[in-house]
Coordinates of N, CA and C in Angstrom, one line a residue:
Chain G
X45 N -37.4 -84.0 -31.7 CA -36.0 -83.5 -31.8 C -36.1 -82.0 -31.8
X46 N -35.6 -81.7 -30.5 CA -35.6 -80.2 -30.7 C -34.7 -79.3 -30.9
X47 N -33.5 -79.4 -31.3 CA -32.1 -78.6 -31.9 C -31.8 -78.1 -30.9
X48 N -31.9 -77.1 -31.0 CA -31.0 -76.4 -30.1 C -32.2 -74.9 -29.6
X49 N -31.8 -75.4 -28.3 CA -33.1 -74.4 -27.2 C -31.9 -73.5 -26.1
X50 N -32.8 -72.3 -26.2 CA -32.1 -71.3 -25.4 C -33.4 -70.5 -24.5
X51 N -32.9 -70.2 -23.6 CA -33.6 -70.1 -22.3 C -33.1 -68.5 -21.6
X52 N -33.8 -67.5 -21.1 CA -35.2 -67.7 -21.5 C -35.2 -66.6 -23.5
X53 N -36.4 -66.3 -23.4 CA -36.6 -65.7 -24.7 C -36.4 -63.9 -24.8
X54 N -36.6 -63.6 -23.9 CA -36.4 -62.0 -23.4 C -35.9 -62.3 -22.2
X55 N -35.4 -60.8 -21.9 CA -35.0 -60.5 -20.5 C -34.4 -58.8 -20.4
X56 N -34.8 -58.3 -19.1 CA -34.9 -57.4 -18.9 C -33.6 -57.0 -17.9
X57 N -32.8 -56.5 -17.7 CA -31.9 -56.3 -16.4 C -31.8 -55.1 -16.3
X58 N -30.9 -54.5 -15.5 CA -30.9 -53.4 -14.8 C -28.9 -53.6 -14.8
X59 N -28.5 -52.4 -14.9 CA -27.1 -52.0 -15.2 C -26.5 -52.8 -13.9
X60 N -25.5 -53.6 -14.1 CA -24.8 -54.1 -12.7 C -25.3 -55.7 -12.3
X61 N -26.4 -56.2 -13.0 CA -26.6 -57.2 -12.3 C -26.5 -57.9 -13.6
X62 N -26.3 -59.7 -12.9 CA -25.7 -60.5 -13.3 C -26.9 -61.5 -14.3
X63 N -26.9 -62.7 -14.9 CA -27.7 -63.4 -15.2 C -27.2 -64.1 -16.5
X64 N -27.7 -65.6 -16.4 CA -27.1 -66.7 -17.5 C -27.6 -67.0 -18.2
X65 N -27.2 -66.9 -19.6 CA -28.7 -67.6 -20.7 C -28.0 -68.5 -21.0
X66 N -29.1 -69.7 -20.9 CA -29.2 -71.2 -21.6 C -29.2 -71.7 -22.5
X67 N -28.2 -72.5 -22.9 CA -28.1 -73.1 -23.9 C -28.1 -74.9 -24.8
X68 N -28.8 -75.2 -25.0 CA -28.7 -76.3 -25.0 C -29.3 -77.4 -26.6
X69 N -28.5 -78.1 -26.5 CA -28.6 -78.9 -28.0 C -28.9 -80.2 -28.0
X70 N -29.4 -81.5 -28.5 CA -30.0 -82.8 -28.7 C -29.2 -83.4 -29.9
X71 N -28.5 -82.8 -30.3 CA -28.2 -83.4 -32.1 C -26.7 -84.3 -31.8
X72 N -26.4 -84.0 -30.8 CA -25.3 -84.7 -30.2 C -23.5 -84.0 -31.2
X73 N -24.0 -83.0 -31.2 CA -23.1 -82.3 -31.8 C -21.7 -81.9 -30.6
X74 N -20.7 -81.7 -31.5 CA -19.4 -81.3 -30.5 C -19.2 -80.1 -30.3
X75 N -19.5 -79.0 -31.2 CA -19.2 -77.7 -30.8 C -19.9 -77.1 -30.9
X76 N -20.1 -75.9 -29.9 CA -20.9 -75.3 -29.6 C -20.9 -73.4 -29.9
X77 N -21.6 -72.3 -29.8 CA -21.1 -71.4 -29.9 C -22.1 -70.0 -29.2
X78 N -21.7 -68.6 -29.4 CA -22.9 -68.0 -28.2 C -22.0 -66.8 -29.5
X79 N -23.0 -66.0 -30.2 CA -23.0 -64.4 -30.6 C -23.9 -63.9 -30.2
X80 N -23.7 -62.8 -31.0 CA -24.5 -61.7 -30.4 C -24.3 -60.8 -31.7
X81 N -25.9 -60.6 -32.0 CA -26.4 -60.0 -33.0 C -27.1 -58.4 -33.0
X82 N -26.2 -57.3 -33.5 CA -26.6 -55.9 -33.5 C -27.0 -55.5 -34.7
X83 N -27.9 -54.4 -34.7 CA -28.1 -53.7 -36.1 C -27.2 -53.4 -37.1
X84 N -26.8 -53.8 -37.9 CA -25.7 -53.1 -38.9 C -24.2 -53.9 -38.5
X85 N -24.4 -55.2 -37.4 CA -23.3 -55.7 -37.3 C -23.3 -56.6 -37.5
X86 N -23.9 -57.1 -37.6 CA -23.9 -59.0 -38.0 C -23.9 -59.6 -37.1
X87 N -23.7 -61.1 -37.1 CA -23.5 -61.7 -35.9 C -21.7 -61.5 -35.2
X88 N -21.5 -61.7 -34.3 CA -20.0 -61.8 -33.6 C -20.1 -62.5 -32.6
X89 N -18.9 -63.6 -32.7 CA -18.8 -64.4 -32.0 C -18.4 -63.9 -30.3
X90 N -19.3 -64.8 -29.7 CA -18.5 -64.3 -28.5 C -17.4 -64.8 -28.1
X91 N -17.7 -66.5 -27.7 CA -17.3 -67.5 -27.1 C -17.7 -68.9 -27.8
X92 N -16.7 -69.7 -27.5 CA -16.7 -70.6 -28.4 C -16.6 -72.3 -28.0
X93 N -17.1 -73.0 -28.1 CA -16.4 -74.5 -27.2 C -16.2 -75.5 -28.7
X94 N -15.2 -75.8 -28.6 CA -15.0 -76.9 -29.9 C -15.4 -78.5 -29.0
X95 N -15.5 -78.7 -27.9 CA -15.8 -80.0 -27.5 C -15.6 -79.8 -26.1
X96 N -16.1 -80.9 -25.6 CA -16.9 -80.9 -24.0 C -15.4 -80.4 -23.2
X97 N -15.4 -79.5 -22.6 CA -14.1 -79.0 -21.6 C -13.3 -78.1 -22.5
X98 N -13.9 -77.2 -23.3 CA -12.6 -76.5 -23.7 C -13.5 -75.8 -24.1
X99 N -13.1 -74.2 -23.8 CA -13.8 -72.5 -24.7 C -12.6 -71.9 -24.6
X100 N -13.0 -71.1 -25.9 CA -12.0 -70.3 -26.4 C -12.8 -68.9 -26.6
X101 N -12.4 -67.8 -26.7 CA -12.8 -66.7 -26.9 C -13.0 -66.4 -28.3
X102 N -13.6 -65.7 -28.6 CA -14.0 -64.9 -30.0 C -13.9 -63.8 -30.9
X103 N -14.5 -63.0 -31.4 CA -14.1 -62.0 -31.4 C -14.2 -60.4 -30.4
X104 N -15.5 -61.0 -29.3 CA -15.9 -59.6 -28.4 C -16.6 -60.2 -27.2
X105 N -15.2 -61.2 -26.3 CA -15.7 -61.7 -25.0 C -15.8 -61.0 -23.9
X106 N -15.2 -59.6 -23.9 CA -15.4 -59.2 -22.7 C -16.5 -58.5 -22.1
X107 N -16.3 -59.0 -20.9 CA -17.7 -58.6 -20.3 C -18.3 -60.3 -20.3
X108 N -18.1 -61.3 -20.6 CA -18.9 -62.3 -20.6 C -18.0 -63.6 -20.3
X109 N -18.3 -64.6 -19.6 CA -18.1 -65.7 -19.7 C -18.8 -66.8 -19.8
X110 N -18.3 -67.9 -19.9 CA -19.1 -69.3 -20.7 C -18.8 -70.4 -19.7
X111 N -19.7 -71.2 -20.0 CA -19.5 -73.0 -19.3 C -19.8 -73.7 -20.1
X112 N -19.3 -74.9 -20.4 CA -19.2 -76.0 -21.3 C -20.0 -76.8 -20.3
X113 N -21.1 -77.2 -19.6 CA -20.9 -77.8 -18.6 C -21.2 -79.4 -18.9
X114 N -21.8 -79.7 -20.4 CA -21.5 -81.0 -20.9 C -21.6 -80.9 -21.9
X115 N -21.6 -81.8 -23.0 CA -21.8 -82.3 -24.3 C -22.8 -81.2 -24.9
X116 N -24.1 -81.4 -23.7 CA -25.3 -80.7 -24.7 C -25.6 -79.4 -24.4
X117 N -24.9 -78.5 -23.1 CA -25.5 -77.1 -22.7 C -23.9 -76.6 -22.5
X118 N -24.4 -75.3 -23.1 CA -23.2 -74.5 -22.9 C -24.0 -72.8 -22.6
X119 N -23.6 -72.3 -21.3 CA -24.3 -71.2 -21.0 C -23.5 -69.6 -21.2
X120 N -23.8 -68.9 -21.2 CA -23.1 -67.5 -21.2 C -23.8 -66.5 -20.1
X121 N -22.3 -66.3 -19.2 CA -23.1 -65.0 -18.3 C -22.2 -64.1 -18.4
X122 N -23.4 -63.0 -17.6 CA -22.6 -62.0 -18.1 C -22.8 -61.4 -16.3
X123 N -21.7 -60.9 -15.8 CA -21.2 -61.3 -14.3 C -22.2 -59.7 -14.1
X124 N -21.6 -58.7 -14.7 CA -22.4 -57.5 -14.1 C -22.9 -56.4 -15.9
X125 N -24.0 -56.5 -16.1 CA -24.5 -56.4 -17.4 C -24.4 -54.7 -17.8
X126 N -24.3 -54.3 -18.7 CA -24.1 -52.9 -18.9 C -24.9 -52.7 -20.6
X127 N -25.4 -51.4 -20.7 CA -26.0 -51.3 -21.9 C -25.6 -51.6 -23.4
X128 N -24.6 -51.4 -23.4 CA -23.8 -51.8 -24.4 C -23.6 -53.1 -24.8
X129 N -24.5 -53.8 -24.2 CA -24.8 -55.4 -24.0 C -26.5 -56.1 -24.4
X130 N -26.9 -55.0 -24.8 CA -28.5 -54.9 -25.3 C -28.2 -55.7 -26.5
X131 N -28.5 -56.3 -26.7 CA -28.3 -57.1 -27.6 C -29.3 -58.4 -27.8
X132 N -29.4 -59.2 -29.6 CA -30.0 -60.1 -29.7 C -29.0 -61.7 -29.4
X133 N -29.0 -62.6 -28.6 CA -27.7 -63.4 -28.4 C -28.5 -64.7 -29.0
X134 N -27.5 -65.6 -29.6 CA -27.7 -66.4 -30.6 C -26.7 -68.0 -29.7
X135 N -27.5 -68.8 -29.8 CA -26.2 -70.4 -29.3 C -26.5 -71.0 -30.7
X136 N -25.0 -71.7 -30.9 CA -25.2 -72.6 -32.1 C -24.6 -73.5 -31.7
X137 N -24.7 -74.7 -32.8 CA -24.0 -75.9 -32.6 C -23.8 -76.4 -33.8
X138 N -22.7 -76.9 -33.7 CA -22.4 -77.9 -35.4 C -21.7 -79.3 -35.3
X139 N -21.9 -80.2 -35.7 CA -21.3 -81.5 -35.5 C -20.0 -81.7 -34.9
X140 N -19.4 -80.6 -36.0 CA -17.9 -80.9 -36.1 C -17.1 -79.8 -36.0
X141 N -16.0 -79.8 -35.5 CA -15.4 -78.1 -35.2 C -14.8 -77.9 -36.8
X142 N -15.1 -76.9 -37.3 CA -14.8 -76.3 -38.7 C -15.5 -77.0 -39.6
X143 N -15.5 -75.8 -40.9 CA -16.1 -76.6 -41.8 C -17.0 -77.3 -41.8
X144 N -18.3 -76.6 -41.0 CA -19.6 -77.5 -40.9 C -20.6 -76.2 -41.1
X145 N -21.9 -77.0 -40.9 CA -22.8 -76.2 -40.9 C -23.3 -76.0 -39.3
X146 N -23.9 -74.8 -39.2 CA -24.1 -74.6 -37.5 C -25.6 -74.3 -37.8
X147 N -26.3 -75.0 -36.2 CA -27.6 -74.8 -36.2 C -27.8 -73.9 -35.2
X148 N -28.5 -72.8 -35.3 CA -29.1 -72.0 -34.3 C -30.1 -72.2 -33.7
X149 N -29.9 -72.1 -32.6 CA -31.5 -71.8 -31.2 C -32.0 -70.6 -31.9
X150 N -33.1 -70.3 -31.0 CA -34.1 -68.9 -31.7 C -33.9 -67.2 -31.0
X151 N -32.8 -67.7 -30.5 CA -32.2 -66.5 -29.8 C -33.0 -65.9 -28.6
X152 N -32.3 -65.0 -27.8 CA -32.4 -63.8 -26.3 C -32.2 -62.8 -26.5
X153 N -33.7 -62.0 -26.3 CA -33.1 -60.7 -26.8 C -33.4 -60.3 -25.2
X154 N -31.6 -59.3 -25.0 CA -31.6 -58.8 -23.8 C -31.5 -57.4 -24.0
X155 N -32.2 -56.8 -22.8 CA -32.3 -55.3 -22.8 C -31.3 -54.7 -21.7
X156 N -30.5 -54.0 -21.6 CA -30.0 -53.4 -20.1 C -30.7 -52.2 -20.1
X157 N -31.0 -51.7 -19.0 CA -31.3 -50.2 -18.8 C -30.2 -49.8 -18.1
Chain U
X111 N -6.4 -57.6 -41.2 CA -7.4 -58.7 -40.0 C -8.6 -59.6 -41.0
X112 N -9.3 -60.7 -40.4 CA -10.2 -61.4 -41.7 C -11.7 -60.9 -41.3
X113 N -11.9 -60.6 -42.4 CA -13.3 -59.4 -42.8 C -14.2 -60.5 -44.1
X114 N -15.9 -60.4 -43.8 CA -16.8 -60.4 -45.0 C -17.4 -59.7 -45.4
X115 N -17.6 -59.1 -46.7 CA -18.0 -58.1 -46.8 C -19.4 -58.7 -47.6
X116 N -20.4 -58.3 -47.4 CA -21.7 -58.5 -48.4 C -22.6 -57.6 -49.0
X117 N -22.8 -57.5 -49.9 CA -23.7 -56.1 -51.4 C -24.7 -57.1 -51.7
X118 N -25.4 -55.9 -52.1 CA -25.9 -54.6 -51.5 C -26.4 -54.7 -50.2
X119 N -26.0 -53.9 -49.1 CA -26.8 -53.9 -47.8 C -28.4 -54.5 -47.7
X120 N -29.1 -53.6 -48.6 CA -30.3 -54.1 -48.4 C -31.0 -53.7 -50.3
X121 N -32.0 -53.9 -50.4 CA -32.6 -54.8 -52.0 C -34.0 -54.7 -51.7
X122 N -35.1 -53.8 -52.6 CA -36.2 -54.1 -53.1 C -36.2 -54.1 -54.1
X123 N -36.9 -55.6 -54.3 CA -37.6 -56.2 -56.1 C -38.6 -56.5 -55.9
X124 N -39.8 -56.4 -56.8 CA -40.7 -57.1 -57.0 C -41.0 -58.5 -57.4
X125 N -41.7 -59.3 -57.3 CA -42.4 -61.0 -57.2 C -41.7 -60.9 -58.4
X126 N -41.0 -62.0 -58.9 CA -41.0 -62.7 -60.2 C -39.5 -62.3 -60.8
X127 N -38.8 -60.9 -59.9 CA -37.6 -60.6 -60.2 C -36.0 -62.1 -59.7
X128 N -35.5 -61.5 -60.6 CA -33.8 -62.2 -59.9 C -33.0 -61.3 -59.2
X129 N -32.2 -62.1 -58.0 CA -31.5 -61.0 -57.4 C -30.6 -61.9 -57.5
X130 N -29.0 -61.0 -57.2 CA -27.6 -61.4 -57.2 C -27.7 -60.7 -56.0
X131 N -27.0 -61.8 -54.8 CA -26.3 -61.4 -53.5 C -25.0 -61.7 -53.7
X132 N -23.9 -60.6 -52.9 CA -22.6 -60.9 -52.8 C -22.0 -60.9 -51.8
X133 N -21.1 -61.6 -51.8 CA -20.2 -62.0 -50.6 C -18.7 -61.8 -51.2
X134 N -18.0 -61.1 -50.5 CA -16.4 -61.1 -50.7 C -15.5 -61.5 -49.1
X135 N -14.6 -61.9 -49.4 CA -13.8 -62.3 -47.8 C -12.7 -61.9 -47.9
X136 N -11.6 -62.0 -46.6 CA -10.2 -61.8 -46.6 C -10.3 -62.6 -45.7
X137 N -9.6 -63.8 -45.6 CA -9.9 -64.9 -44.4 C -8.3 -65.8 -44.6
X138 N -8.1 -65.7 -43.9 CA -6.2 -67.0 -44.0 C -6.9 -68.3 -43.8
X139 N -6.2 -69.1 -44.2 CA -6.6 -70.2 -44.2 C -8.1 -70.5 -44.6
X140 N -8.7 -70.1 -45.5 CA -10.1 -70.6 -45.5 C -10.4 -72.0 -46.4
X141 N -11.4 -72.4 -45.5 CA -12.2 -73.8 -45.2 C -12.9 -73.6 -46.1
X142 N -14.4 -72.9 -45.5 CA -15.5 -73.1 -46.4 C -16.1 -71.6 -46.4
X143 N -17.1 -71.1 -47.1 CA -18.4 -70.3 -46.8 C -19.8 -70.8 -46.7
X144 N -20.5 -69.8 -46.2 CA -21.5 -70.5 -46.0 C -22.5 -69.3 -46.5
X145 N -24.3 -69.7 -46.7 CA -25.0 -68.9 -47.0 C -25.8 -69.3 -46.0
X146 N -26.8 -68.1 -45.1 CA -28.0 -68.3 -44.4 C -29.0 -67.6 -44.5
X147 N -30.1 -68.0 -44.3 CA -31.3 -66.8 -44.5 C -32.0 -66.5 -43.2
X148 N -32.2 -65.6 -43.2 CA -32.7 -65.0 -41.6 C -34.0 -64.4 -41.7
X149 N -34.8 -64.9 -41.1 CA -36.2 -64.5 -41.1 C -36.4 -63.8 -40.0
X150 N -37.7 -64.0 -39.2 CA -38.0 -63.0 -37.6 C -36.7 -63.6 -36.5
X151 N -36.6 -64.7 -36.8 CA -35.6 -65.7 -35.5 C -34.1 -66.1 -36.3
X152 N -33.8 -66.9 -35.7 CA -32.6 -68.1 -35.8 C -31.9 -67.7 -37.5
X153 N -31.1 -67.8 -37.6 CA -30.6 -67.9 -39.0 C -31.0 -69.4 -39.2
X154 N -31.3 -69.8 -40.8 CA -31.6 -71.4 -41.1 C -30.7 -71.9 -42.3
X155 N -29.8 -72.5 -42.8 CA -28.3 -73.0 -43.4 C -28.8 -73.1 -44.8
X156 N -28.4 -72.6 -45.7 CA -28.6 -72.7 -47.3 C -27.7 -73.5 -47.9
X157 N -26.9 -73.4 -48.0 CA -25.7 -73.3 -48.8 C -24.1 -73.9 -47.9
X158 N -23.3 -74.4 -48.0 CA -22.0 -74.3 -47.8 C -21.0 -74.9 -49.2
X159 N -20.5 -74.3 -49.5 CA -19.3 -73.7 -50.3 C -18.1 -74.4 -49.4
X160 N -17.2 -75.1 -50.7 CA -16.0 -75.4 -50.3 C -14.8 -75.1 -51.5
X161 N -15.5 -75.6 -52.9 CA -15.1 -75.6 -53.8 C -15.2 -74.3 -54.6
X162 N -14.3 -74.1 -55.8 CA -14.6 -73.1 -56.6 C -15.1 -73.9 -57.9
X163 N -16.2 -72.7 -58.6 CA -16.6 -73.3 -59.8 C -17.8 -74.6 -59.7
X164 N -18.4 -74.9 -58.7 CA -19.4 -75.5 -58.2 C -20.1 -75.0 -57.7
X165 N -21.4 -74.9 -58.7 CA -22.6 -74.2 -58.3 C -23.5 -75.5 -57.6
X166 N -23.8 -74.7 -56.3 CA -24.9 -75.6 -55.8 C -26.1 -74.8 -56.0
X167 N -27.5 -75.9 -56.0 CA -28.9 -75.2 -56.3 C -29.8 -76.0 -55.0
X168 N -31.2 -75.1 -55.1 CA -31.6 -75.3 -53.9 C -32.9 -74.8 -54.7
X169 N -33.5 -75.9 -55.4 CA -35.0 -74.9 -55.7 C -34.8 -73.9 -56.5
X170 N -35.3 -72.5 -56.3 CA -35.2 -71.4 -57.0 C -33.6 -70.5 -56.9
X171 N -32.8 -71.0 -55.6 CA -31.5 -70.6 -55.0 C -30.5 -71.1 -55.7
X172 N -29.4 -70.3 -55.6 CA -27.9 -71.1 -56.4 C -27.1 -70.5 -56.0
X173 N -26.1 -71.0 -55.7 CA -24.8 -70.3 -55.2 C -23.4 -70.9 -55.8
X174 N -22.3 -70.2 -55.5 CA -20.9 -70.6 -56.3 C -20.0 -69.6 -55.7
X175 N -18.9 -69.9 -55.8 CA -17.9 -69.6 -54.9 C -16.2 -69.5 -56.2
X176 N -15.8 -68.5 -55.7 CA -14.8 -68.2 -57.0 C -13.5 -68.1 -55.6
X177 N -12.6 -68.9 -55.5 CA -11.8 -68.8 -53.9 C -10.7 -68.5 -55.1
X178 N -10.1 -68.2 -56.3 CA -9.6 -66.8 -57.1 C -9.5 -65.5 -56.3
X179 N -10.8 -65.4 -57.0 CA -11.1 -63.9 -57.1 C -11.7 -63.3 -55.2
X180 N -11.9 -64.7 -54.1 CA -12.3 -64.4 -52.9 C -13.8 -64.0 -52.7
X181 N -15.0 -64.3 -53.8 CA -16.3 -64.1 -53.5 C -17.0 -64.9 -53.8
X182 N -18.1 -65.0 -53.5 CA -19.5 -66.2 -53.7 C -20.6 -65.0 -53.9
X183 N -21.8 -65.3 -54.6 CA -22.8 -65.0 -54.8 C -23.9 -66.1 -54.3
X184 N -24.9 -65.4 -54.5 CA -26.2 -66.2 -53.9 C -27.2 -65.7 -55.1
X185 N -27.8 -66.6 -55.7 CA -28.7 -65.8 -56.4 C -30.3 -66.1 -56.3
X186 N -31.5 -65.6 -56.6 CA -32.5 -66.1 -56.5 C -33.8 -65.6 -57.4
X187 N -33.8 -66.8 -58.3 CA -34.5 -66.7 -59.4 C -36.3 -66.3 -59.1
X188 N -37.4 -65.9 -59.6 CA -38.4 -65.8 -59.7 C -38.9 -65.7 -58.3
X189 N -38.4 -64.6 -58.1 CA -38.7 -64.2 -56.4 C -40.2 -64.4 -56.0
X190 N -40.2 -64.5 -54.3 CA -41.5 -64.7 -53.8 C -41.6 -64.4 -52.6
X191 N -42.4 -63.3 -52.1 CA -42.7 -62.7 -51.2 C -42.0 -63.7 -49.9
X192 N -42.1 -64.7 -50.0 CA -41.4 -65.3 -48.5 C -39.9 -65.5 -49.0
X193 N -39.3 -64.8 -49.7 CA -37.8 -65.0 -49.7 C -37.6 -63.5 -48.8
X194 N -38.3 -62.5 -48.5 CA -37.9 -61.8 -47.9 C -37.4 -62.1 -46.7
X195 N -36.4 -61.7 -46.4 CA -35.0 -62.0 -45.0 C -34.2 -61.4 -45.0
X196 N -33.1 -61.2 -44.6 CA -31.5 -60.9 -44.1 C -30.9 -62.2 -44.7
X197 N -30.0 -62.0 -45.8 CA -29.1 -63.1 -46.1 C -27.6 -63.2 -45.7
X198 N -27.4 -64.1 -45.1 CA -26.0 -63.7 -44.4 C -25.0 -64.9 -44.9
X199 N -23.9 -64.6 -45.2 CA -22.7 -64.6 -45.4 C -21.7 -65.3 -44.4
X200 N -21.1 -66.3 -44.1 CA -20.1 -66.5 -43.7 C -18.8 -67.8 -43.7
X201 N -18.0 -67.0 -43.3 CA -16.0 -67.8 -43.7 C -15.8 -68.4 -42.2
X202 N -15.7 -69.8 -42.5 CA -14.6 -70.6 -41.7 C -13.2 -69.7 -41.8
X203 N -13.0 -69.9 -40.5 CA -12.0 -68.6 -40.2 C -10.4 -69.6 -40.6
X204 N -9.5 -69.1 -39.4 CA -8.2 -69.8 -39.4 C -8.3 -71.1 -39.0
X205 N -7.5 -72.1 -39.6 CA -7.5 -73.3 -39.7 C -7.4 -73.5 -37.7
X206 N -7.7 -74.4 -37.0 CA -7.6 -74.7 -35.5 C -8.2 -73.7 -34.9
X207 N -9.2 -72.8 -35.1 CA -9.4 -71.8 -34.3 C -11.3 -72.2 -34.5
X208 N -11.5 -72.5 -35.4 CA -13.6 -72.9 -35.5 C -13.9 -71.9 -35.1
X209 N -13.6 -70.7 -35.9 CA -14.3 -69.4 -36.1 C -15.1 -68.8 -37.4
X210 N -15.9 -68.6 -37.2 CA -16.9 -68.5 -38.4 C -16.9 -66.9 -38.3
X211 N -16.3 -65.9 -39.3 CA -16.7 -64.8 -39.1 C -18.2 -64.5 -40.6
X212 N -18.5 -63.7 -39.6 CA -20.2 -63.4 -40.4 C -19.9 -62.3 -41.3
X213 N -21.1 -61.8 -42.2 CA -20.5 -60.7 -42.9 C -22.2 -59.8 -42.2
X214 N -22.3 -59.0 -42.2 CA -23.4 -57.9 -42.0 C -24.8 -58.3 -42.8
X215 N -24.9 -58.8 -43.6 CA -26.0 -59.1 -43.7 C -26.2 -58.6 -45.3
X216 N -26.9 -59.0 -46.2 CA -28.1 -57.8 -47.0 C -29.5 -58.3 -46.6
X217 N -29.9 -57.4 -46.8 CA -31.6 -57.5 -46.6 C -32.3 -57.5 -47.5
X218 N -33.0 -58.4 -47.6 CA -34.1 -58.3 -49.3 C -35.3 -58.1 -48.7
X219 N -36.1 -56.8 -49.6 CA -37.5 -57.3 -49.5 C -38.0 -57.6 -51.0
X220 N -39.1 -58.4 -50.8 CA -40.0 -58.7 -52.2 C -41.2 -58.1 -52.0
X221 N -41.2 -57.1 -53.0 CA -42.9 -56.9 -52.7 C -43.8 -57.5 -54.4
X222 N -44.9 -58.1 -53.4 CA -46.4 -58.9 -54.1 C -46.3 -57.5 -55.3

């Protein structure tokens, strides 16, 4: 049983170019989630899917979009990457939409130059 | 707007001390709280809080939740060098929205 796996573990880009981090869970959970973790800011939601075909936004989507594309992977890209996007990014998942506990993958730490 | 706040930012005690972590919220509609501990990776789930006046325990950990007064504590008795982490804080947001806002974190270290 491997929870919830996110792909890859680092990554490097360059300002302007594009790329998708992976997300994916086994626990057969409904909702899913993607933050993003800075120094002195906690985590913040990006994007959000409460069950297979539906995302909703968070608190700081722009710049990024999501795919629900089944039950168990939900991905986040970021179309043209900019520094201000350096960041540690986090997927979770939790059984049930609200009022649950959420499991986290081991996170992506992305760099832009 | 709905905000968590959590004290003290960050915490050095020595082995064998107790620490009080806090958490306060402004959240509409709130669900539950939660407590997590954060080591090198992943946050890992301590705690969820629904009730007031119900302390849950976990080992040497306890927590309770006063939805009154709008804050929970975390506490942790006879500290030990591997409770050092980031303890994080967070409120089930507005009721239909499955938003969890986080609070910043405090940081504990324990030193041997």
């Amino acid at each position: 049983n491997a929870g919830v796996t996110q792909t890859p573990k680092f990554q490097v880009l360059k300002t302007g170019q594009s790329m998708t981090l992976q997300c994916a869970q086994d626990m057969n959970h409904n909702s899913m989630y993607w933050y993003r973790q800075d120094p002195g800011m906690g985590l913040r939601l990006i994007y959000y899917s409460a069950s297979e075909g539906t995302t909703d936004k968070g608190e700081v989507p722009n710049g990024y979009n999501v795919s629900r594309l089944n039950k168990r992977e939900f991905s986040l890209r970021l179309e043209s990457a900019a520094p201000s996007q350096t960041s540690v990014y986090f997927c979770a998942s939790s059984p049930r939409t609200g009022a649950d506990t959420q499991y986290f993958g081991p996170g992506t730490r992305l760099t832009v130059l | 707007e709905d905000k968590v706040v959590q004290s003290p930012l960050s915490l050095v005690v020595h082995e064998g001390d107790t620490v009080t972590l806090n958490c306060s919220y402004e959240v509409t509609n709130f669900r539950s709280l939660l407590w997590y501990k954060q080591e090198k990776k992943a946050p890992t789930f301590l705690f969820m809080l629904t009730s007031s006046g119900i302390e849950k325990k976990s080992g040497r950990l306890s927590s309770i939740l006063d939805k009154k007064e709008l804050f929970s504590i975390l506490n942790i008795t006879a500290t030990q060098t591997g409770d050092s982490a980031i303890y994080l804080c967070a409120v089930d947001g507005p009721s239909g929205t499955y938003k969890y806002i986080f609070g910043t974190g405090t940081r504990l270290k324990v030193l041997a």
